[in-house]
Amino acid sequence: MGYSGEYAVRATGLKKSYGETQALKGVDIHVKTGTVLGVLGPNGAGKTTAVRILTTLLQPDAGTAEVAGVDVLAHPDQARRVIGLSGQYAAVDEILTGRENLIMFGQLYGLPKSIAKARATELLAQFGLTAAGDRILKTYSGGMRRRLDLAASLIVAPPVLVLDEPTTGLDPRSRADMWQVIENLVSDGTTVLLTTQYLEEADRLANEIVVIDHGLVIAKGTADELKTQLGGERLDISVADGSNLAEVEQSLQQLASTWGIAGNEVLVEPHTRRFTVPYPAGAAGLMQAVRDLDSVGIHPTDFSLRRPTLDDVFLQLTGHAAEDMEGDGSYE
Amino acid sequence: MSSTDLTNDVRLSSALNLTARSKPRFVQLLNDSFVIGWRNLLRVPRQIDWLIGVTIMPLMFLLMFRYIFAGTVQMTLPQGVSAVNYLVVGILLQGIVFSGMNTGYGLAMDAKEGLMDRFRSLPMQHLAVVLGRIVADMAIAIFSTVTTILVAFAVGFRPTANLGEWLAAIGIMGLTAFVFCWLGAVIGLALKTVEAVSSIGFSAIMPLTFISSAFISTDFLPSWLQGFAANQPFSLSVNATRGLLNGYPDVGNTAWLAVMWWLGTLVVVIPLTAWLFEKRGE
Ligand SMILES: Nc1ncnc2c1ncn2[C@@H]1O[C@H](COP(=O)(O)OP(=O)(O)OP(=O)(O)O)[C@@H](O)[C@H]1O
Ligand SMILES: [Mg+2]
């Protein structure tokens, strides 16, 4: 598939401001050839801004970007030949059929019409859109439109594929289909950079993960490394209406310390009366957790053990919840 | 299809891709404009209500001016000059100006649907996105202008032009349409949203058609507007077309002056469009 250097994507010190908003404050992104890098971050973290810079749509204020050995800033036109982009929102013509869309984009890549047609037929088949190929896109579901958008970015089988939140807004079934498609592309040798808000998605697809927040990289590593950093599963404990939350919190902090968890990692959401605490023993120690709670006099109305979510990543890494990202980012 | 087939085919495609892209830029521009133009034309019959809308507007102007204002306008004209002939030319050119706004609207629509970003991420000649839009909008303008002329004949339009004069008039109208498509493109790319184009863009271009000789001799306008109204290029287009089709007023050098104005406008507007297009991402 063309590129054989060590890093298919190499961006350093990317900075970009929109007026007062500093969307990127110096971000490095490196993707090893043939692997998948997941860029994880909440709304407004700067994911799309980074994607747009790497795909020639936006000029950074500072930094360098190279894709498949091509300097994106110096030779945008050459870069456009080696990058396939599927943006955050499907970028296809709603009033054309799926086939017409693919033929048009093929011709714009410079393919003669006959080849563009053959390629369109192939891609429709590959993405399970043969039956829908001659319907206009207005009649497509979100998942179908998203797949067509991806197909459009694969017309010349580019060595590097950039996907901005490829499964946001899809139902679980379409999401699983999309994951399968991406895995197939990777096994054929494509290098993929994808952004996501879902830890689960990064976990499933990405060899390495970069977590960004407020335009800065705040963590990076493999999914396992990040999870270890997160300290494993979480216990959610809800208590009855009218309980003394401060008392419960104190008991829970004491209990947590016996599990090796610092007191400040016990979180409380007063309006739902729910506490969240990392639980290193995981599912195997579930019974023990129930007994421990009982022994300190906590009687949950609801109790569950779950894997960490993106929110937990943020709590851990930044000390504030993902929803509090807007504004000055402080968390009271 | 086996993955080997795909790989072979991909190599073939990539090879062809590179060959095709080593063509001269100008050839690429024509090819890409044709592809985008064809795409825009494919959309027209699927948005038939929109097509009816843009065709009906000049017809409404025609009928209203013909039956409401023609009598009054007649009083301002010299003996022997038909108000219907006079007004029809103004209405045709106003319709042409408005159809230029379709270009701005279409580009803003492409931006809204995210297609603009797709185009900008492709190794194509980006100006083709605008040029292809204009190809389609010119086709629509021709359709709408011909429809208006036919209805005009039905309500009393009686031009005196011979074949040569008709061809010259068509040339002037065509050039005017082309220029206003580019101006529409500038408005569409600068204002960015569909809503802004259809409100602000329209209001910005509307006065140009009224502060002109399109519907009444500029001698009857307030004196502080007369200088601009009589000499602005849209009036020159109107006067030239009127002279060619109706024999009033004398054309003289007006047609050439109009052509010079419009060519000069293009020299400014085309690079401006290209610049606006490339900085759209900001
Ligand atoms: N065109 C723009 N003009 C002004 N501010 C912008 C623009 N685009 C993005 N921003 C701001 O830059 C910051 C980063 O935005 P960006 O779209 O890159 O985030 P994101 O991580 O992709 O978010 P999301 O998950 O919502 O897509 C945000 O604060 C956003 O408001
Ligand atoms: Mg985004």
PDB file of N, CA, C and O and ligand atoms in Angstrom, chain A residues 44 46-49 88-89 164-165 195, ligand 2:
ATOM      1  N   GLY A  44     -15.082  19.560  22.064  1.00  0.00           N
ATOM      2  CA  GLY A  44     -14.278  20.772  22.155  1.00  0.00           C
ATOM      3  C   GLY A  44     -12.819  20.551  22.519  1.00  0.00           C
ATOM      4  O   GLY A  44     -12.074  21.502  22.715  1.00  0.00           O
ATOM      5  N   GLY A  46     -10.452  19.518  20.651  1.00  0.00           N
ATOM      6  CA  GLY A  46      -9.552  19.896  19.569  1.00  0.00           C
ATOM      7  C   GLY A  46      -9.335  18.769  18.564  1.00  0.00           C
ATOM      8  O   GLY A  46      -8.478  18.883  17.690  1.00  0.00           O
ATOM      9  N   LYS A  47     -10.103  17.711  18.668  1.00  0.00           N
ATOM     10  CA  LYS A  47      -9.932  16.554  17.779  1.00  0.00           C
ATOM     11  C   LYS A  47     -10.131  16.932  16.316  1.00  0.00           C
ATOM     12  O   LYS A  47      -9.277  16.670  15.462  1.00  0.00           O
ATOM     13  N   THR A  48     -11.268  17.569  16.041  1.00  0.00           N
ATOM     14  CA  THR A  48     -11.563  17.918  14.652  1.00  0.00           C
ATOM     15  C   THR A  48     -10.545  18.913  14.115  1.00  0.00           C
ATOM     16  O   THR A  48     -10.117  18.829  12.959  1.00  0.00           O
ATOM     17  N   THR A  49     -10.131  19.835  14.945  1.00  0.00           N
ATOM     18  CA  THR A  49      -9.129  20.812  14.523  1.00  0.00           C
ATOM     19  C   THR A  49      -7.853  20.092  14.080  1.00  0.00           C
ATOM     20  O   THR A  49      -7.285  20.399  13.023  1.00  0.00           O
ATOM     21  N   GLN A  88     -16.303  14.312  10.530  1.00  0.00           N
ATOM     22  CA  GLN A  88     -17.231  14.066  11.635  1.00  0.00           C
ATOM     23  C   GLN A  88     -18.675  13.957  11.148  1.00  0.00           C
ATOM     24  O   GLN A  88     -19.456  13.198  11.696  1.00  0.00           O
ATOM     25  N   TYR A  89     -19.001  14.740  10.124  1.00  0.00           N
ATOM     26  CA  TYR A  89     -20.336  14.657   9.547  1.00  0.00           C
ATOM     27  C   TYR A  89     -20.183  14.176   8.116  1.00  0.00           C
ATOM     28  O   TYR A  89     -19.289  14.632   7.407  1.00  0.00           O
ATOM     29  N   ASP A 164     -12.898  10.944  11.585  1.00  0.00           N
ATOM     30  CA  ASP A 164     -13.268  11.808  12.708  1.00  0.00           C
ATOM     31  C   ASP A 164     -14.585  11.310  13.300  1.00  0.00           C
ATOM     32  O   ASP A 164     -15.641  11.452  12.690  1.00  0.00           O
ATOM     33  N   GLU A 165     -14.506  10.734  14.476  1.00  0.00           N
ATOM     34  CA  GLU A 165     -15.676  10.170  15.159  1.00  0.00           C
ATOM     35  C   GLU A 165     -16.528   9.319  14.222  1.00  0.00           C
ATOM     36  O   GLU A 165     -17.692   9.638  13.967  1.00  0.00           O
ATOM     37  N   THR A 195     -10.593   9.549  15.625  1.00  0.00           N
ATOM     38  CA  THR A 195     -10.911  10.260  16.854  1.00  0.00           C
ATOM     39  C   THR A 195     -12.181   9.649  17.414  1.00  0.00           C
ATOM     40  O   THR A 195     -12.982   9.086  16.674  1.00  0.00           O
TER      41      THR A 195
HETATM   42 MG    MG C   2     -15.048  17.157  16.332  1.00  0.00          MG
END
